Short mmCIF file of C-alpha atoms in Angstrom, two decimals:
data_model
loop_
_atom_site.label_atom_id
_atom_site.label_comp_id
_atom_site.label_asym_id
_atom_site.label_seq_id
_atom_site.Cartn_x
_atom_site.Cartn_y
_atom_site.Cartn_z
CA UNK A 14 97.75 115.28 108.83
CA UNK A 15 100.32 112.93 107.34
CA UNK A 16 101.14 113.50 103.68
CA UNK A 17 102.97 110.27 102.78
CA UNK A 18 101.44 108.04 100.12
CA UNK A 19 101.88 104.98 102.32
CA UNK A 20 99.50 104.70 105.27
CA UNK A 21 100.99 104.03 108.68
CA UNK A 22 99.57 101.30 110.86
CA UNK A 23 97.64 102.93 113.67
CA UNK A 24 99.31 100.62 116.20
CA UNK A 25 102.84 101.77 115.32
CA UNK A 26 105.48 101.04 116.34
CA UNK A 27 104.96 97.31 115.92
CA UNK A 28 108.18 96.44 117.78
CA UNK A 29 110.37 98.26 120.30
CA UNK A 30 113.27 97.18 122.50
CA UNK A 31 110.74 96.58 125.30
CA UNK A 32 109.26 93.70 123.28
CA UNK A 33 112.43 91.61 123.56
CA UNK A 34 111.95 88.61 125.88
CA UNK A 35 115.26 89.41 127.60
CA UNK A 36 115.17 92.76 129.35
CA UNK A 37 118.18 95.02 129.55
CA UNK A 38 119.99 93.22 126.73
CA UNK A 39 119.76 95.89 124.06
CA UNK A 40 118.97 99.49 123.26
CA UNK A 41 117.26 99.59 119.85
CA UNK A 42 115.51 97.38 117.27
CA UNK A 43 115.33 98.41 113.61
CA UNK A 44 115.78 97.66 109.88
CA UNK A 45 114.35 94.13 109.62
CA UNK A 46 114.39 91.82 106.65
CA UNK A 47 110.92 90.37 106.07
CA UNK A 48 109.42 87.32 104.39
CA UNK A 49 106.29 85.20 104.50
CA UNK A 50 107.21 81.76 105.81
CA UNK A 51 105.00 78.82 106.82
CA UNK A 52 101.89 80.96 107.01
CA UNK A 53 103.53 83.66 109.12
CA UNK A 54 105.08 87.06 108.64
CA UNK A 55 108.69 86.74 109.74
CA UNK A 56 111.00 89.65 110.58
CA UNK A 57 114.77 89.22 110.89
CA UNK A 58 115.50 92.19 113.14
CA UNK A 59 118.61 94.26 113.86
CA UNK A 60 119.05 94.41 117.64
CA UNK A 61 121.61 96.92 118.87
CA UNK A 62 122.75 95.35 122.12
CA UNK A 63 124.57 96.71 125.13
CA UNK A 64 127.98 95.42 124.01
CA UNK A 65 127.87 97.96 121.20
CA UNK A 66 127.20 95.72 118.21
CA UNK A 67 124.19 94.39 116.28
CA UNK A 68 122.78 90.86 116.33
CA UNK A 69 119.82 89.29 114.51
CA UNK A 70 116.62 88.28 116.31
CA UNK A 71 113.47 86.83 114.71
CA UNK A 72 109.94 88.12 115.38
CA UNK A 73 106.84 86.36 114.03
CA UNK A 74 103.20 87.26 113.38
CA UNK A 75 100.13 85.44 112.09
CA UNK A 76 98.33 88.61 110.98
CA UNK A 77 101.21 90.90 109.97
CA UNK A 78 100.48 93.38 112.77
CA UNK A 79 101.06 91.69 116.12
CA UNK A 80 104.60 90.37 116.43
CA UNK A 81 106.36 88.33 119.08
CA UNK A 82 110.10 87.78 119.33
CA UNK A 83 111.54 84.28 119.55
CA UNK A 84 112.85 83.40 123.03
CA UNK A 85 116.48 83.73 121.94
CA UNK A 86 118.43 85.53 119.21
CA UNK A 87 119.37 83.82 115.96
CA UNK A 88 122.18 81.29 116.21
CA UNK A 89 124.15 83.05 113.49
CA UNK A 90 126.99 81.03 111.91
CA UNK A 91 130.55 82.10 112.52
CA UNK A 92 132.47 83.45 109.56
CA UNK A 93 134.70 80.63 108.22
CA UNK A 94 138.39 81.20 108.84
CA UNK A 95 139.28 80.58 105.20
CA UNK A 96 137.49 83.79 104.18
CA UNK A 97 140.17 85.83 105.93
CA UNK A 98 137.42 88.12 107.24
CA UNK A 99 136.59 88.73 110.89
CA UNK A 100 132.89 89.56 111.41
CA UNK A 101 132.33 91.76 114.47
CA UNK A 102 128.72 92.63 113.70
CA UNK A 103 125.85 92.05 111.29
CA UNK A 104 123.05 94.33 110.14
CA UNK A 105 120.34 95.20 107.60
CA UNK A 106 119.37 91.75 106.24
CA UNK A 107 117.47 91.46 102.96
CA UNK A 108 115.76 88.11 102.35
CA UNK A 109 114.98 86.59 98.94
CA UNK A 110 113.34 83.22 98.34
CA UNK A 111 115.03 81.40 95.48
CA UNK A 112 113.88 77.83 94.90
CA UNK A 113 113.83 76.04 98.26
CA UNK A 114 116.38 78.40 99.82
CA UNK A 115 116.04 81.76 101.50
CA UNK A 116 119.10 83.88 100.75
CA UNK A 117 120.08 86.68 103.11
CA UNK A 118 122.38 89.48 102.01
CA UNK A 119 123.57 91.55 104.96
CA UNK A 120 126.19 94.04 106.08
CA UNK A 121 129.16 92.22 107.61
CA UNK A 122 131.10 94.64 109.78
CA UNK A 123 134.72 94.48 110.89
CA UNK A 124 135.74 96.95 113.58
CA UNK A 125 139.11 97.63 111.99
CA UNK A 126 138.22 97.70 108.29
CA UNK A 127 134.57 98.58 107.71
CA UNK A 128 131.73 96.81 105.96
CA UNK A 129 131.46 94.20 103.21
CA UNK A 130 128.46 92.37 101.76
CA UNK A 131 128.07 88.81 103.01
CA UNK A 132 125.58 86.10 102.10
CA UNK A 133 123.92 83.43 104.22
CA UNK A 134 121.06 81.04 103.54
CA UNK A 135 118.46 78.98 105.38
CA UNK A 136 115.50 76.72 104.68
CA UNK A 137 113.83 76.81 108.07
CA UNK A 138 114.97 80.05 109.79
CA UNK A 139 116.42 77.94 112.57
CA UNK A 140 119.70 76.77 111.06
CA UNK A 141 121.65 79.28 108.97
CA UNK A 142 124.59 78.57 106.69
CA UNK A 143 127.28 80.97 105.60
CA UNK A 144 127.69 81.16 101.80
CA UNK A 145 130.37 83.76 101.07
CA UNK A 146 131.76 87.24 101.58
CA UNK A 147 130.71 88.79 98.28
CA UNK A 148 132.20 92.27 97.95
CA UNK A 149 135.23 94.42 98.59
CA UNK A 150 135.28 96.92 101.45
CA UNK A 151 132.76 99.77 101.71
CA UNK A 152 129.85 98.12 99.97
CA UNK A 153 126.38 97.42 101.40
CA UNK A 154 122.62 97.49 100.73
CA UNK A 155 122.67 94.31 98.63
CA UNK A 156 119.29 92.89 97.54
CA UNK A 157 118.97 89.75 95.43
CA UNK A 158 116.48 89.55 92.56
CA UNK A 159 114.11 86.55 92.94
CA UNK A 160 114.79 85.43 89.33
CA UNK A 161 117.90 85.12 87.22
CA UNK A 162 118.55 87.82 84.63
CA UNK A 163 119.93 86.46 81.36
CA UNK A 164 120.89 83.25 83.13
CA UNK A 165 122.75 84.94 86.01
CA UNK A 166 121.96 85.89 89.57
CA UNK A 167 121.45 89.63 89.85
CA UNK A 168 121.60 91.95 92.83
CA UNK A 169 121.55 95.59 93.80
CA UNK A 170 124.52 96.91 95.75
CA UNK A 171 125.69 100.31 96.94
CA UNK A 172 129.45 100.94 96.96
CA UNK A 173 130.80 104.06 98.63
CA UNK A 174 132.81 106.52 96.54
CA UNK A 175 134.29 108.19 99.61
CA UNK A 176 133.17 108.50 103.21
CA UNK A 177 129.67 108.10 104.69
CA UNK A 178 128.66 111.58 103.53
CA UNK A 179 129.85 111.28 99.93
CA UNK A 180 127.26 110.97 97.15
CA UNK A 181 126.70 107.35 96.15
CA UNK A 182 124.02 105.34 94.42
CA UNK A 183 122.73 101.92 93.36
CA UNK A 184 124.56 99.51 91.10
CA UNK A 185 123.74 96.10 89.67
CA UNK A 186 126.14 93.19 89.69
CA UNK A 187 125.84 89.63 88.37
CA UNK A 188 127.07 86.19 89.40
CA UNK A 189 127.04 82.59 88.20
CA UNK A 190 127.60 81.05 91.64
CA UNK A 191 126.47 83.67 94.24
CA UNK A 192 130.07 84.04 95.44
CA UNK A 193 131.92 85.97 92.74
CA UNK A 194 130.17 89.10 91.47
CA UNK A 195 131.02 91.26 88.48
CA UNK A 196 129.69 92.86 85.28
CA UNK A 197 128.82 95.90 87.38
CA UNK A 198 126.35 98.39 85.90
CA UNK A 199 125.00 101.67 87.14
CA UNK A 200 121.38 101.62 88.19
CA UNK A 201 119.33 104.28 90.00
CA UNK A 202 121.26 107.49 90.62
CA UNK A 203 120.58 110.61 92.70
CA UNK A 204 118.50 113.27 90.98
CA UNK A 205 119.63 116.91 91.21
CA UNK A 206 117.16 119.14 93.03
CA UNK A 207 115.08 116.15 94.18
CA UNK A 208 114.48 114.71 97.64
CA UNK A 209 116.94 111.87 96.88
CA UNK A 210 119.74 114.05 95.53
CA UNK A 211 122.52 113.15 98.02
CA UNK A 212 122.64 109.34 97.90
CA UNK A 213 120.36 106.33 97.68
CA UNK A 214 120.40 102.58 98.11
CA UNK A 215 118.31 99.47 97.67
CA UNK A 216 115.58 98.84 100.17
CA UNK A 217 113.58 95.75 99.37
CA UNK A 218 114.47 92.86 97.10
CA UNK A 219 112.68 93.74 93.84
CA UNK A 220 109.07 92.66 93.33
CA UNK A 221 108.00 91.32 89.92
CA UNK A 222 104.90 93.15 88.65
CA UNK A 223 103.35 93.34 85.18
CA UNK A 224 105.14 96.62 84.45
CA UNK A 225 108.60 95.22 85.30
CA UNK A 226 110.52 95.20 88.60
CA UNK A 227 109.19 97.35 91.43
CA UNK A 228 111.99 98.58 93.68
CA UNK A 229 111.35 100.47 96.90
CA UNK A 230 114.55 102.24 97.88
CA UNK A 231 115.79 104.80 100.38
CA UNK A 232 116.88 108.25 99.31
CA UNK A 233 118.78 110.73 101.42
CA UNK A 234 118.50 114.50 101.49
CA UNK A 235 120.63 116.78 103.70
CA UNK A 236 118.64 118.82 106.21
CA UNK A 237 119.54 121.62 108.57
CA UNK A 238 120.28 119.20 111.45
CA UNK A 239 121.58 116.14 109.59
CA UNK A 240 120.32 113.88 106.82
CA UNK A 241 116.72 112.85 106.17
CA UNK A 242 116.05 109.28 105.02
CA UNK A 243 112.92 108.73 102.91
CA UNK A 244 111.43 105.91 100.82
CA UNK A 245 110.84 106.08 97.07
CA UNK A 246 109.64 103.69 94.36
CA UNK A 247 110.89 102.94 90.87
CA UNK A 248 109.99 100.48 88.11
CA UNK A 249 112.78 98.86 86.10
CA UNK A 250 112.71 96.86 82.89
CA UNK A 251 112.07 93.15 83.46
CA UNK A 252 114.77 91.83 81.12
CA UNK A 253 117.19 94.74 81.44
CA UNK A 254 116.79 96.02 85.01
CA UNK A 255 119.43 98.69 84.54
CA UNK A 256 116.84 100.52 82.41
CA UNK A 257 114.47 102.78 84.31
CA UNK A 258 110.83 102.71 83.17
CA UNK A 259 109.28 105.00 85.76
CA UNK A 260 110.21 106.58 89.08
CA UNK A 261 108.24 108.53 91.64
CA UNK A 262 109.10 112.17 91.87
CA UNK A 263 108.29 112.51 95.56
CA UNK A 264 108.74 110.24 98.60
CA UNK A 265 106.14 107.57 99.24
CA UNK A 266 107.09 107.67 102.93
CA UNK A 267 109.01 110.38 104.78
CA UNK A 268 109.56 111.15 108.47
CA UNK A 269 106.47 112.78 109.93
CA UNK A 270 105.79 111.16 113.32
CA UNK A 271 107.62 111.47 116.62
CA UNK A 272 108.97 107.91 116.38
CA UNK A 273 110.41 108.71 112.93
CA UNK A 274 111.81 112.13 113.82
CA UNK A 275 113.27 111.43 117.26
CA UNK A 276 115.54 108.59 118.28
CA UNK A 277 119.06 107.23 117.88
CA UNK A 278 119.22 108.88 114.44
CA UNK A 279 116.76 111.68 113.72
CA UNK A 280 114.47 111.80 110.67
CA UNK A 281 114.83 108.26 109.35
CA UNK A 282 112.49 105.81 107.63
CA UNK A 283 114.56 102.92 106.24
CA UNK A 284 113.47 99.58 104.84
CA UNK A 285 115.07 96.26 103.95
CA UNK A 286 111.81 94.72 102.74
CA UNK A 287 108.49 95.11 100.90
CA UNK A 288 105.94 92.30 100.92
CA UNK A 289 103.14 92.01 98.37
CA UNK A 290 100.04 90.48 99.99
CA UNK A 291 97.42 88.43 98.17
CA UNK A 292 95.10 91.45 98.09
CA UNK A 293 97.81 93.48 96.27
CA UNK A 294 98.66 95.51 99.36
CA UNK A 295 102.35 96.31 99.78
CA UNK A 296 103.53 96.06 103.38
CA UNK A 297 106.78 97.73 104.41
CA UNK A 298 108.27 97.07 107.85
CA UNK A 299 110.73 99.88 108.37
CA UNK A 300 113.23 101.12 110.87
CA UNK A 301 112.15 104.42 112.41
CA UNK A 302 114.99 106.67 113.61
CA UNK A 303 117.16 103.54 114.06
CA UNK A 304 115.18 102.98 117.25
CA UNK A 305 112.00 100.96 116.62
CA UNK A 306 110.11 99.16 113.85
CA UNK A 307 106.93 100.46 112.24
CA UNK A 308 104.62 99.37 109.42
CA UNK A 309 103.29 101.29 106.42
CA UNK A 310 100.98 99.98 103.70
CA UNK A 311 99.66 101.03 100.30
CA UNK A 312 97.81 99.39 97.40
CA UNK A 313 100.23 98.28 94.71
CA UNK A 314 98.30 100.24 92.07
CA UNK A 315 98.81 103.50 93.99
CA UNK A 316 102.57 103.00 94.21
CA UNK A 317 102.76 102.17 90.49
CA UNK A 318 100.62 105.19 89.67
CA UNK A 319 102.94 107.42 91.70
CA UNK A 320 105.89 106.21 89.62
CA UNK A 321 104.23 107.21 86.33
CA UNK A 322 102.41 110.38 87.39
CA UNK A 323 104.71 113.10 88.74
CA UNK A 324 103.51 115.22 91.59
CA UNK A 325 102.49 118.70 90.52
CA UNK A 326 101.67 121.77 92.60
CA UNK A 327 98.48 123.59 91.65
CA UNK A 328 98.85 127.34 91.31
CA UNK A 329 96.10 129.92 91.41
CA UNK A 330 95.74 132.47 88.64
CA UNK A 331 97.70 134.91 90.79
CA UNK A 332 100.59 132.47 91.02
CA UNK A 333 100.15 131.55 94.69
CA UNK A 334 99.63 128.05 96.05
#
């Protein structure tokens, strides 16, 4: 019996590499950005292809459960030469609607240097426009707030303080023009002796709820055969999102199924999205073991409740569970 708060869709995984219209092109699909657009659920999917890099490919669904890939991958814009940055791969897009535009923060990878945060935008998910490279090296997991904070654009980011295995956590940064980012502030940090004690990073762009900003993020905990990626939830102050109001003590989704425990990377559930439906159900389309895409759902009220009510073990009078 699965113990996660979020309920998995019984038809999981919703997308695998076999669903691509071109066979033999890639090896894995994972970590999509997600948005509702023109009456459809739209996923902007990482496709790890046979040349050893990642490209974006769109999948669409009318009902949020049955997806079909577009005939061809996204016609992603080339990085402008005046940026001085060569983009060899793209991954982990996070989509935020802001006015008439859909902004996409993503990991822009250079084979010689590493990863920086880049920003693109679109209005129709057919033509995409490059906006800027928006961070120094070794920064990723950027997610744009859907409203300005104190008159400025605000985003989560996750700089590295060492190598891939070093502890690191979420920061906030601010911008007047979406290109130059500063006024960095610490946000959610690892918690000693918790499931997310090694490092963590933004998952979905924040969702505005009556209690503040709901953020679903990934937390990482070392295990005996690697690292385990899990999903958590936190609520941040609406006007001052660096202030934590409530935070779940236990994962709302952790690897329990074969497709989450076995794959390119073992024991991974990882999201770049969380969509709030009209019936107040939160849908999360997540990468499972960096291999396929699955769906988990939960009522908003249950996620909020989990943030305010810590999990407690019940002991018998003799002290046993």
